[in-house]
Amino acid sequence: MKRTLPFLAVFLFAGSQAVALDPPQGEVILTISGKLDHPNRDGQAVFDLAMLEALDGREASMETPWTKGEIQFSGPLLRAVLAAAGAHGQELTIKALNGYEAEVPVNDAYGLDTMLATRIAGKPMSVREKGPLMLVYPFDQDAGLYNERYFSRSVWQIQSIEVAP
Ligand SMILES: Nc1nc2c(c(=O)[nH]1)N[C@H]1C(S)=C(S)[C@@H](COP(=O)(O)O)O[C@H]1N2
Ligand SMILES: [Mo]
């Protein structure tokens, strides 16, 4: 017992380190708040571009109502971002720099390959180009998503995500 306890403590510590979210090195472009297992700043999870682009992502070309012709988007899957934050909840409020907000069910992240696009045609998106982040539904995978319900959830200039139970 005297020997195994310190061993167990080291093991548990190593385990919690493995799921922790590193602090951002660059400019913070996304803040997630709510009930989180992996906060990295004042109870929130903050991300810079490199942190987001290191997550499991997708790259897909599609048409959208906001762009001309087929264009390629890439970025982390929304579910990978939520998992990195250790977010628990059912409803997301996605907030943009221009004050726009949309309610998005968490199922849109887990049931669909919805991405938090960081790039358009391979280039980071400026605020003028609806960046730095845009929620992009997999319109290329399912034409049934191409309607006002999902357009209204397609928030661009995303700044923060609030996770509610
Ligand atoms: N940041 C931001 N994203 C937004 C909006 C907005 O006003 N600001 N409007 C939403 C709504 S209601 C729709 S239908 C589409 C419309 O985009 P559009 O105005 O470029 O056609 O974007 C969605 N994303
Ligand atoms: Mo809309």
Short mmCIF file of N, CA and C and ligand atoms in Angstrom, two decimals:
data_model
loop_
_atom_site.label_atom_id
_atom_site.label_comp_id
_atom_site.label_asym_id
_atom_site.label_seq_id
_atom_site.Cartn_x
_atom_site.Cartn_y
_atom_site.Cartn_z
N MET A 1 0.83 -1.21 0.00
CA MET A 1 0.00 0.00 0.00
C MET A 1 0.86 1.26 0.00
N LYS A 2 1.87 1.26 0.86
CA LYS A 2 2.77 2.42 0.93
C LYS A 2 3.44 2.68 -0.43
N ARG A 3 3.66 1.61 -1.16
CA ARG A 3 4.33 1.76 -2.45
C ARG A 3 3.38 2.10 -3.58
N THR A 4 2.19 1.52 -3.51
CA THR A 4 1.29 1.69 -4.66
C THR A 4 0.63 3.07 -4.70
N LEU A 5 0.43 3.69 -3.52
CA LEU A 5 -0.27 4.98 -3.52
C LEU A 5 0.43 6.08 -4.32
N PRO A 6 1.74 6.31 -4.05
CA PRO A 6 2.41 7.34 -4.86
C PRO A 6 2.38 7.00 -6.34
N PHE A 7 2.48 5.74 -6.64
CA PHE A 7 2.45 5.26 -8.02
C PHE A 7 1.13 5.65 -8.68
N LEU A 8 0.06 5.40 -7.95
CA LEU A 8 -1.28 5.68 -8.46
C LEU A 8 -1.43 7.19 -8.68
N ALA A 9 -0.88 7.98 -7.74
CA ALA A 9 -0.98 9.44 -7.85
C ALA A 9 -0.29 9.92 -9.12
N VAL A 10 0.88 9.38 -9.41
CA VAL A 10 1.62 9.77 -10.62
C VAL A 10 0.83 9.39 -11.86
N PHE A 11 0.24 8.22 -11.82
CA PHE A 11 -0.53 7.73 -12.95
C PHE A 11 -1.73 8.63 -13.23
N LEU A 12 -2.44 9.01 -12.18
CA LEU A 12 -3.63 9.86 -12.34
C LEU A 12 -3.24 11.24 -12.86
N PHE A 13 -2.13 11.76 -12.35
CA PHE A 13 -1.65 13.07 -12.78
C PHE A 13 -1.33 13.04 -14.28
N ALA A 14 -0.62 11.98 -14.69
CA ALA A 14 -0.26 11.84 -16.10
C ALA A 14 -1.52 11.76 -16.95
N GLY A 15 -2.53 11.06 -16.43
CA GLY A 15 -3.77 10.93 -17.18
C GLY A 15 -4.46 12.26 -17.37
N SER A 16 -4.51 13.09 -16.33
CA SER A 16 -5.19 14.37 -16.46
C SER A 16 -4.40 15.32 -17.37
N GLN A 17 -3.08 15.19 -17.39
CA GLN A 17 -2.26 16.02 -18.28
C GLN A 17 -2.59 15.72 -19.75
N ALA A 18 -2.83 14.44 -20.01
CA ALA A 18 -3.03 14.02 -21.39
C ALA A 18 -4.27 14.63 -22.02
N VAL A 19 -5.29 14.97 -21.21
CA VAL A 19 -6.51 15.52 -21.78
C VAL A 19 -6.58 17.04 -21.61
N ALA A 20 -5.61 17.63 -20.92
CA ALA A 20 -5.64 19.08 -20.69
C ALA A 20 -5.49 19.84 -22.01
N LEU A 21 -6.01 21.04 -22.04
CA LEU A 21 -5.91 21.89 -23.22
C LEU A 21 -4.75 22.86 -23.00
N ASP A 22 -3.80 22.86 -23.92
CA ASP A 22 -2.64 23.77 -23.78
C ASP A 22 -3.10 25.23 -23.84
N PRO A 23 -2.35 26.12 -23.22
CA PRO A 23 -2.68 27.54 -23.38
C PRO A 23 -2.32 27.99 -24.80
N PRO A 24 -3.03 28.99 -25.32
CA PRO A 24 -2.73 29.45 -26.68
C PRO A 24 -1.39 30.20 -26.73
N GLN A 25 -0.69 30.07 -27.82
CA GLN A 25 0.58 30.79 -28.04
C GLN A 25 0.31 32.07 -28.83
N GLY A 26 -0.67 31.99 -29.70
CA GLY A 26 -0.98 33.13 -30.58
C GLY A 26 -2.24 33.85 -30.15
N GLU A 27 -2.75 34.68 -31.03
CA GLU A 27 -3.94 35.47 -30.77
C GLU A 27 -5.15 34.55 -30.58
N VAL A 28 -5.93 34.80 -29.54
CA VAL A 28 -7.12 34.00 -29.28
C VAL A 28 -8.20 34.38 -30.29
N ILE A 29 -8.71 33.38 -31.04
CA ILE A 29 -9.78 33.69 -32.01
C ILE A 29 -11.10 33.02 -31.64
N LEU A 30 -11.08 32.12 -30.64
CA LEU A 30 -12.33 31.47 -30.24
C LEU A 30 -12.34 31.24 -28.73
N THR A 31 -13.46 31.57 -28.11
CA THR A 31 -13.65 31.32 -26.68
C THR A 31 -14.88 30.45 -26.49
N ILE A 32 -14.71 29.36 -25.76
CA ILE A 32 -15.85 28.49 -25.45
C ILE A 32 -16.12 28.59 -23.96
N SER A 33 -17.40 28.80 -23.61
CA SER A 33 -17.78 28.89 -22.20
C SER A 33 -18.92 27.92 -21.92
N GLY A 34 -19.13 27.64 -20.65
CA GLY A 34 -20.16 26.69 -20.24
C GLY A 34 -19.53 25.66 -19.34
N LYS A 35 -20.15 24.47 -19.28
CA LYS A 35 -19.63 23.40 -18.44
C LYS A 35 -18.55 22.67 -19.22
N LEU A 36 -17.29 22.91 -18.83
CA LEU A 36 -16.15 22.37 -19.57
C LEU A 36 -15.24 21.55 -18.68
N ASP A 37 -14.75 20.43 -19.22
CA ASP A 37 -13.78 19.62 -18.48
C ASP A 37 -12.35 20.14 -18.67
N HIS A 38 -12.08 20.85 -19.77
CA HIS A 38 -10.70 21.25 -20.07
C HIS A 38 -10.55 22.76 -20.27
N PRO A 39 -10.93 23.56 -19.29
CA PRO A 39 -10.71 25.00 -19.45
C PRO A 39 -9.21 25.29 -19.43
N ASN A 40 -8.80 26.32 -20.16
CA ASN A 40 -7.38 26.69 -20.11
C ASN A 40 -7.17 28.17 -19.77
N ARG A 41 -8.27 28.90 -19.54
CA ARG A 41 -8.13 30.29 -19.09
C ARG A 41 -9.40 30.75 -18.39
N ASP A 42 -9.30 31.04 -17.11
CA ASP A 42 -10.43 31.58 -16.33
C ASP A 42 -11.73 30.78 -16.51
N GLY A 43 -11.61 29.47 -16.52
CA GLY A 43 -12.81 28.63 -16.62
C GLY A 43 -13.35 28.48 -18.03
N GLN A 44 -12.71 29.14 -19.00
CA GLN A 44 -13.15 29.02 -20.39
C GLN A 44 -12.08 28.29 -21.20
N ALA A 45 -12.45 27.87 -22.39
CA ALA A 45 -11.47 27.25 -23.28
C ALA A 45 -11.20 28.24 -24.41
N VAL A 46 -9.94 28.66 -24.53
CA VAL A 46 -9.59 29.62 -25.57
C VAL A 46 -8.63 28.98 -26.57
N PHE A 47 -8.80 29.34 -27.83
CA PHE A 47 -8.04 28.71 -28.92
C PHE A 47 -7.42 29.77 -29.83
N ASP A 48 -6.19 29.48 -30.28
CA ASP A 48 -5.64 30.27 -31.38
C ASP A 48 -5.77 29.43 -32.66
N LEU A 49 -5.37 29.99 -33.78
CA LEU A 49 -5.54 29.31 -35.06
C LEU A 49 -4.82 27.96 -35.11
N ALA A 50 -3.58 27.91 -34.61
CA ALA A 50 -2.80 26.67 -34.68
C ALA A 50 -3.45 25.56 -33.86
N MET A 51 -4.01 25.92 -32.70
CA MET A 51 -4.68 24.91 -31.86
C MET A 51 -5.88 24.32 -32.61
N LEU A 52 -6.64 25.17 -33.27
CA LEU A 52 -7.83 24.69 -33.99
C LEU A 52 -7.42 23.82 -35.17
N GLU A 53 -6.36 24.24 -35.86
CA GLU A 53 -5.96 23.49 -37.07
C GLU A 53 -5.24 22.19 -36.73
N ALA A 54 -4.87 21.99 -35.47
CA ALA A 54 -4.24 20.73 -35.06
C ALA A 54 -5.29 19.66 -34.75
N LEU A 55 -6.55 20.06 -34.67
CA LEU A 55 -7.62 19.11 -34.32
C LEU A 55 -8.07 18.32 -35.55
N ASP A 56 -8.81 17.24 -35.31
CA ASP A 56 -9.36 16.43 -36.38
C ASP A 56 -10.26 17.33 -37.24
N GLY A 57 -9.99 17.37 -38.54
CA GLY A 57 -10.71 18.33 -39.37
C GLY A 57 -11.24 17.75 -40.66
N ARG A 58 -11.71 18.66 -41.52
CA ARG A 58 -12.18 18.23 -42.83
C ARG A 58 -11.90 19.33 -43.83
N GLU A 59 -11.84 18.90 -45.08
CA GLU A 59 -11.56 19.81 -46.18
C GLU A 59 -12.57 19.43 -47.24
N ALA A 60 -13.37 20.37 -47.69
CA ALA A 60 -14.40 20.01 -48.66
C ALA A 60 -14.74 21.19 -49.55
N SER A 61 -15.06 20.87 -50.80
CA SER A 61 -15.47 21.90 -51.74
C SER A 61 -16.98 21.84 -51.90
N MET A 62 -17.59 23.01 -51.90
CA MET A 62 -19.05 23.06 -51.99
C MET A 62 -19.50 24.46 -52.40
N GLU A 63 -20.77 24.54 -52.74
CA GLU A 63 -21.37 25.85 -52.98
C GLU A 63 -22.06 26.28 -51.70
N THR A 64 -22.06 27.57 -51.44
CA THR A 64 -22.82 28.12 -50.31
C THR A 64 -23.54 29.37 -50.82
N PRO A 65 -24.54 29.85 -50.09
CA PRO A 65 -25.22 31.08 -50.53
C PRO A 65 -24.33 32.31 -50.42
N TRP A 66 -23.19 32.20 -49.77
CA TRP A 66 -22.35 33.37 -49.47
C TRP A 66 -21.13 33.46 -50.35
N THR A 67 -20.91 32.42 -51.16
CA THR A 67 -19.69 32.39 -51.98
C THR A 67 -20.08 32.15 -53.43
N LYS A 68 -19.15 32.45 -54.34
CA LYS A 68 -19.41 32.28 -55.78
C LYS A 68 -18.84 30.95 -56.26
N GLY A 69 -19.68 30.11 -56.85
CA GLY A 69 -19.22 28.83 -57.40
C GLY A 69 -18.79 27.87 -56.30
N GLU A 70 -18.08 26.80 -56.71
CA GLU A 70 -17.59 25.83 -55.72
C GLU A 70 -16.34 26.39 -55.09
N ILE A 71 -16.27 26.29 -53.78
CA ILE A 71 -15.07 26.79 -53.11
C ILE A 71 -14.72 25.84 -51.97
N GLN A 72 -13.42 25.73 -51.71
CA GLN A 72 -12.96 24.79 -50.68
C GLN A 72 -12.87 25.45 -49.30
N PHE A 73 -13.46 24.77 -48.34
CA PHE A 73 -13.36 25.19 -46.94
C PHE A 73 -12.56 24.13 -46.20
N SER A 74 -11.81 24.55 -45.18
CA SER A 74 -11.16 23.57 -44.32
C SER A 74 -11.11 24.10 -42.90
N GLY A 75 -11.04 23.15 -41.98
CA GLY A 75 -10.97 23.52 -40.56
C GLY A 75 -11.35 22.34 -39.71
N PRO A 76 -11.27 22.51 -38.39
CA PRO A 76 -11.60 21.41 -37.50
C PRO A 76 -13.09 21.09 -37.52
N LEU A 77 -13.42 19.84 -37.27
CA LEU A 77 -14.82 19.47 -37.09
C LEU A 77 -15.31 20.13 -35.80
N LEU A 78 -16.56 20.58 -35.81
CA LEU A 78 -17.10 21.23 -34.61
C LEU A 78 -17.04 20.27 -33.42
N ARG A 79 -17.30 18.97 -33.66
CA ARG A 79 -17.26 18.02 -32.52
C ARG A 79 -15.86 17.88 -31.94
N ALA A 80 -14.83 18.04 -32.79
CA ALA A 80 -13.45 17.96 -32.29
C ALA A 80 -13.12 19.16 -31.41
N VAL A 81 -13.68 20.31 -31.75
CA VAL A 81 -13.45 21.53 -30.96
C VAL A 81 -14.16 21.39 -29.60
N LEU A 82 -15.39 20.88 -29.63
CA LEU A 82 -16.15 20.69 -28.38
C LEU A 82 -15.45 19.66 -27.50
N ALA A 83 -14.94 18.59 -28.12
CA ALA A 83 -14.25 17.55 -27.35
C ALA A 83 -12.96 18.09 -26.74
N ALA A 84 -12.24 18.93 -27.48
CA ALA A 84 -10.99 19.51 -26.96
C ALA A 84 -11.28 20.36 -25.72
N ALA A 85 -12.42 21.05 -25.73
CA ALA A 85 -12.80 21.87 -24.58
C ALA A 85 -13.40 21.01 -23.46
N GLY A 86 -13.75 19.77 -23.78
CA GLY A 86 -14.44 18.91 -22.82
C GLY A 86 -15.82 19.46 -22.50
N ALA A 87 -16.49 19.95 -23.54
CA ALA A 87 -17.78 20.62 -23.34
C ALA A 87 -18.91 19.61 -23.16
N HIS A 88 -19.78 19.88 -22.19
CA HIS A 88 -20.97 19.07 -21.96
C HIS A 88 -22.19 19.94 -22.16
N GLY A 89 -23.14 19.48 -22.94
CA GLY A 89 -24.36 20.25 -23.10
C GLY A 89 -25.11 19.83 -24.34
N GLN A 90 -26.27 20.40 -24.52
CA GLN A 90 -27.15 20.04 -25.63
C GLN A 90 -27.30 21.16 -26.65
N GLU A 91 -27.13 22.39 -26.17
CA GLU A 91 -27.44 23.54 -27.03
C GLU A 91 -26.24 24.50 -27.07
N LEU A 92 -25.92 24.94 -28.27
CA LEU A 92 -24.82 25.89 -28.43
C LEU A 92 -25.39 27.24 -28.85
N THR A 93 -24.86 28.29 -28.26
CA THR A 93 -25.15 29.62 -28.79
C THR A 93 -23.87 30.10 -29.44
N ILE A 94 -23.93 30.26 -30.76
CA ILE A 94 -22.75 30.65 -31.51
C ILE A 94 -22.84 32.14 -31.80
N LYS A 95 -21.83 32.88 -31.35
CA LYS A 95 -21.89 34.34 -31.40
C LYS A 95 -20.84 34.91 -32.34
N ALA A 96 -21.26 35.90 -33.13
CA ALA A 96 -20.38 36.51 -34.12
C ALA A 96 -19.91 37.89 -33.69
N LEU A 97 -18.86 38.34 -34.33
CA LEU A 97 -18.30 39.67 -34.05
C LEU A 97 -19.30 40.78 -34.30
N ASN A 98 -20.25 40.55 -35.24
CA ASN A 98 -21.22 41.61 -35.56
C ASN A 98 -22.47 41.54 -34.69
N GLY A 99 -22.42 40.70 -33.63
CA GLY A 99 -23.56 40.65 -32.71
C GLY A 99 -24.58 39.59 -33.08
N TYR A 100 -24.46 39.01 -34.27
CA TYR A 100 -25.39 37.94 -34.66
C TYR A 100 -25.17 36.72 -33.76
N GLU A 101 -26.26 36.03 -33.39
CA GLU A 101 -26.18 34.81 -32.59
C GLU A 101 -27.10 33.77 -33.18
N ALA A 102 -26.70 32.51 -33.13
CA ALA A 102 -27.60 31.43 -33.56
C ALA A 102 -27.56 30.31 -32.53
N GLU A 103 -28.72 29.70 -32.31
CA GLU A 103 -28.82 28.52 -31.45
C GLU A 103 -28.59 27.31 -32.34
N VAL A 104 -27.64 26.47 -31.93
CA VAL A 104 -27.30 25.29 -32.73
C VAL A 104 -27.33 24.07 -31.81
N PRO A 105 -28.16 23.06 -32.14
CA PRO A 105 -28.16 21.86 -31.31
C PRO A 105 -26.81 21.13 -31.41
N VAL A 106 -26.35 20.60 -30.30
CA VAL A 106 -25.07 19.88 -30.29
C VAL A 106 -25.09 18.72 -31.28
N ASN A 107 -26.28 18.21 -31.56
CA ASN A 107 -26.39 17.11 -32.52
C ASN A 107 -25.91 17.50 -33.93
N ASP A 108 -25.92 18.80 -34.24
CA ASP A 108 -25.38 19.24 -35.55
C ASP A 108 -23.88 19.01 -35.62
N ALA A 109 -23.23 18.89 -34.45
CA ALA A 109 -21.79 18.63 -34.41
C ALA A 109 -21.50 17.14 -34.44
N TYR A 110 -22.32 16.36 -33.69
CA TYR A 110 -22.06 14.92 -33.57
C TYR A 110 -22.73 14.10 -34.67
N GLY A 111 -23.86 14.58 -35.17
CA GLY A 111 -24.58 13.84 -36.20
C GLY A 111 -24.21 14.24 -37.62
N LEU A 112 -23.49 15.37 -37.77
CA LEU A 112 -23.10 15.87 -39.09
C LEU A 112 -21.63 16.25 -39.06
N ASP A 113 -20.98 16.23 -40.23
CA ASP A 113 -19.57 16.65 -40.29
C ASP A 113 -19.48 18.17 -40.43
N THR A 114 -20.07 18.85 -39.46
CA THR A 114 -20.05 20.31 -39.48
C THR A 114 -18.67 20.79 -39.05
N MET A 115 -18.12 21.72 -39.81
CA MET A 115 -16.76 22.20 -39.46
C MET A 115 -16.76 23.67 -39.08
N LEU A 116 -15.75 24.00 -38.30
CA LEU A 116 -15.51 25.38 -37.94
C LEU A 116 -14.40 25.82 -38.90
N ALA A 117 -14.80 26.33 -40.05
CA ALA A 117 -13.81 26.61 -41.10
C ALA A 117 -12.86 27.72 -40.68
N THR A 118 -11.57 27.44 -40.86
CA THR A 118 -10.53 28.44 -40.60
C THR A 118 -9.98 28.98 -41.91
N ARG A 119 -10.22 28.24 -43.01
CA ARG A 119 -9.65 28.63 -44.31
C ARG A 119 -10.67 28.50 -45.43
N ILE A 120 -10.55 29.39 -46.38
CA ILE A 120 -11.33 29.33 -47.60
C ILE A 120 -10.32 29.34 -48.74
N ALA A 121 -10.47 28.38 -49.66
CA ALA A 121 -9.51 28.20 -50.76
C ALA A 121 -8.08 28.16 -50.22
N GLY A 122 -7.90 27.52 -49.06
CA GLY A 122 -6.57 27.33 -48.49
C GLY A 122 -6.01 28.49 -47.70
N LYS A 123 -6.71 29.62 -47.70
CA LYS A 123 -6.18 30.80 -47.01
C LYS A 123 -7.01 31.14 -45.76
N PRO A 124 -6.33 31.55 -44.68
CA PRO A 124 -7.09 31.98 -43.50
C PRO A 124 -8.07 33.09 -43.90
N MET A 125 -9.24 33.09 -43.27
CA MET A 125 -10.29 34.04 -43.62
C MET A 125 -10.14 35.33 -42.81
N SER A 126 -10.06 36.43 -43.49
CA SER A 126 -10.03 37.72 -42.80
C SER A 126 -11.45 38.03 -42.33
N VAL A 127 -11.56 38.97 -41.42
CA VAL A 127 -12.89 39.36 -40.94
C VAL A 127 -13.74 39.85 -42.12
N ARG A 128 -13.10 40.54 -43.06
CA ARG A 128 -13.81 41.03 -44.25
C ARG A 128 -14.36 39.88 -45.10
N GLU A 129 -13.65 38.75 -45.07
CA GLU A 129 -14.11 37.56 -45.81
C GLU A 129 -14.91 36.61 -44.91
N LYS A 130 -15.60 37.16 -43.94
CA LYS A 130 -16.46 36.40 -43.03
C LYS A 130 -15.68 35.55 -42.03
N GLY A 131 -14.39 35.85 -41.87
CA GLY A 131 -13.56 35.13 -40.90
C GLY A 131 -13.62 35.79 -39.54
N PRO A 132 -12.85 35.34 -38.57
CA PRO A 132 -11.81 34.32 -38.71
C PRO A 132 -12.35 32.88 -38.74
N LEU A 133 -13.60 32.70 -38.33
CA LEU A 133 -14.17 31.35 -38.28
C LEU A 133 -15.59 31.37 -38.79
N MET A 134 -15.94 30.31 -39.52
CA MET A 134 -17.30 30.20 -40.03
C MET A 134 -17.80 28.77 -39.85
N LEU A 135 -19.03 28.64 -39.38
CA LEU A 135 -19.61 27.31 -39.22
C LEU A 135 -20.10 26.84 -40.58
N VAL A 136 -19.49 25.77 -41.09
CA VAL A 136 -19.82 25.29 -42.44
C VAL A 136 -20.44 23.89 -42.35
N TYR A 137 -21.72 23.83 -42.69
CA TYR A 137 -22.44 22.54 -42.73
C TYR A 137 -21.96 21.75 -43.94
N PRO A 138 -22.06 20.41 -43.89
CA PRO A 138 -21.59 19.60 -45.03
C PRO A 138 -22.60 19.60 -46.18
N PHE A 139 -22.78 20.77 -46.79
CA PHE A 139 -23.70 20.90 -47.92
C PHE A 139 -23.29 19.97 -49.07
N ASP A 140 -21.99 19.65 -49.13
CA ASP A 140 -21.49 18.74 -50.18
C ASP A 140 -21.93 17.30 -49.94
N GLN A 141 -22.18 16.94 -48.69
CA GLN A 141 -22.57 15.56 -48.36
C GLN A 141 -24.07 15.36 -48.39
N ASP A 142 -24.82 16.43 -48.11
CA ASP A 142 -26.26 16.29 -47.97
C ASP A 142 -26.98 17.56 -48.47
N ALA A 143 -27.53 17.45 -49.67
CA ALA A 143 -28.22 18.60 -50.28
C ALA A 143 -29.45 19.00 -49.47
N GLY A 144 -29.94 18.06 -48.63
CA GLY A 144 -31.09 18.35 -47.78
C GLY A 144 -30.82 19.41 -46.72
N LEU A 145 -29.53 19.73 -46.55
CA LEU A 145 -29.18 20.77 -45.57
C LEU A 145 -29.24 22.16 -46.18
N TYR A 146 -29.40 22.21 -47.52
CA TYR A 146 -29.30 23.49 -48.22
C TYR A 146 -30.62 24.26 -48.12
N ASN A 147 -30.90 24.74 -46.93
CA ASN A 147 -32.13 25.50 -46.72
C ASN A 147 -31.94 26.50 -45.57
N GLU A 148 -32.93 27.34 -45.41
CA GLU A 148 -32.86 28.46 -44.46
C GLU A 148 -32.58 28.03 -43.02
N ARG A 149 -33.06 26.83 -42.63
CA ARG A 149 -32.79 26.37 -41.26
C ARG A 149 -31.28 26.32 -40.99
N TYR A 150 -30.56 25.72 -41.94
CA TYR A 150 -29.11 25.59 -41.76
C TYR A 150 -28.35 26.84 -42.16
N PHE A 151 -28.91 27.62 -43.12
CA PHE A 151 -28.25 28.88 -43.47
C PHE A 151 -28.22 29.79 -42.24
N SER A 152 -29.33 29.80 -41.48
CA SER A 152 -29.38 30.72 -40.34
C SER A 152 -28.43 30.28 -39.21
N ARG A 153 -28.05 28.99 -39.23
CA ARG A 153 -27.09 28.50 -38.23
C ARG A 153 -25.65 28.64 -38.72
N SER A 154 -25.52 29.01 -40.00
CA SER A 154 -24.17 29.13 -40.60
C SER A 154 -23.56 30.47 -40.21
N VAL A 155 -23.17 30.56 -38.97
CA VAL A 155 -22.66 31.83 -38.45
C VAL A 155 -21.25 32.08 -39.00
N TRP A 156 -21.02 33.29 -39.49
CA TRP A 156 -19.66 33.66 -39.89
C TRP A 156 -19.15 34.70 -38.90
N GLN A 157 -17.87 35.03 -39.01
CA GLN A 157 -17.19 35.95 -38.05
C GLN A 157 -17.42 35.47 -36.62
N ILE A 158 -17.28 34.15 -36.41
CA ILE A 158 -17.53 33.58 -35.08
C ILE A 158 -16.45 34.03 -34.09
N GLN A 159 -16.92 34.39 -32.90
CA GLN A 159 -16.05 34.86 -31.84
C GLN A 159 -16.11 33.92 -30.63
N SER A 160 -17.32 33.42 -30.34
CA SER A 160 -17.45 32.58 -29.14
C SER A 160 -18.61 31.60 -29.26
N ILE A 161 -18.51 30.57 -28.44
CA ILE A 161 -19.56 29.54 -28.37
C ILE A 161 -19.88 29.31 -26.90
N GLU A 162 -21.17 29.43 -26.57
CA GLU A 162 -21.62 29.18 -25.21
C GLU A 162 -22.34 27.83 -25.22
N VAL A 163 -21.94 26.96 -24.30
CA VAL A 163 -22.54 25.63 -24.24
C VAL A 163 -23.53 25.59 -23.07
N ALA A 164 -24.79 25.29 -23.38
CA ALA A 164 -25.82 25.21 -22.33
C ALA A 164 -26.29 23.77 -22.18
N PRO A 165 -26.68 23.39 -20.96
CA PRO A 165 -27.11 22.02 -20.71
C PRO A 165 -28.39 21.71 -21.49
N1 LIG B 1 -22.02 36.72 -38.49
C1 LIG B 1 -23.20 36.55 -39.06
N2 LIG B 1 -23.52 35.33 -39.55
C2 LIG B 1 -24.73 35.13 -40.12
C3 LIG B 1 -25.68 36.15 -40.19
C4 LIG B 1 -25.31 37.43 -39.68
O1 LIG B 1 -26.06 38.40 -39.72
N3 LIG B 1 -24.08 37.58 -39.13
N4 LIG B 1 -26.93 35.87 -40.72
C5 LIG B 1 -27.35 34.45 -40.79
C6 LIG B 1 -28.59 34.20 -41.53
S1 LIG B 1 -30.08 34.45 -40.75
C7 LIG B 1 -28.56 33.72 -42.80
S2 LIG B 1 -29.96 33.28 -43.65
C8 LIG B 1 -27.31 33.69 -43.51
C9 LIG B 1 -27.53 34.75 -44.55
O2 LIG B 1 -26.34 35.27 -45.04
P1 LIG B 1 -26.42 36.47 -46.08
O3 LIG B 1 -27.01 37.65 -45.37
O4 LIG B 1 -25.00 36.70 -46.48
O5 LIG B 1 -27.26 36.00 -47.21
O6 LIG B 1 -26.15 33.93 -42.72
C10 LIG B 1 -26.24 33.62 -41.33
N5 LIG B 1 -25.01 33.91 -40.65
MO MO B 2 -31.69 34.11 -42.42
#
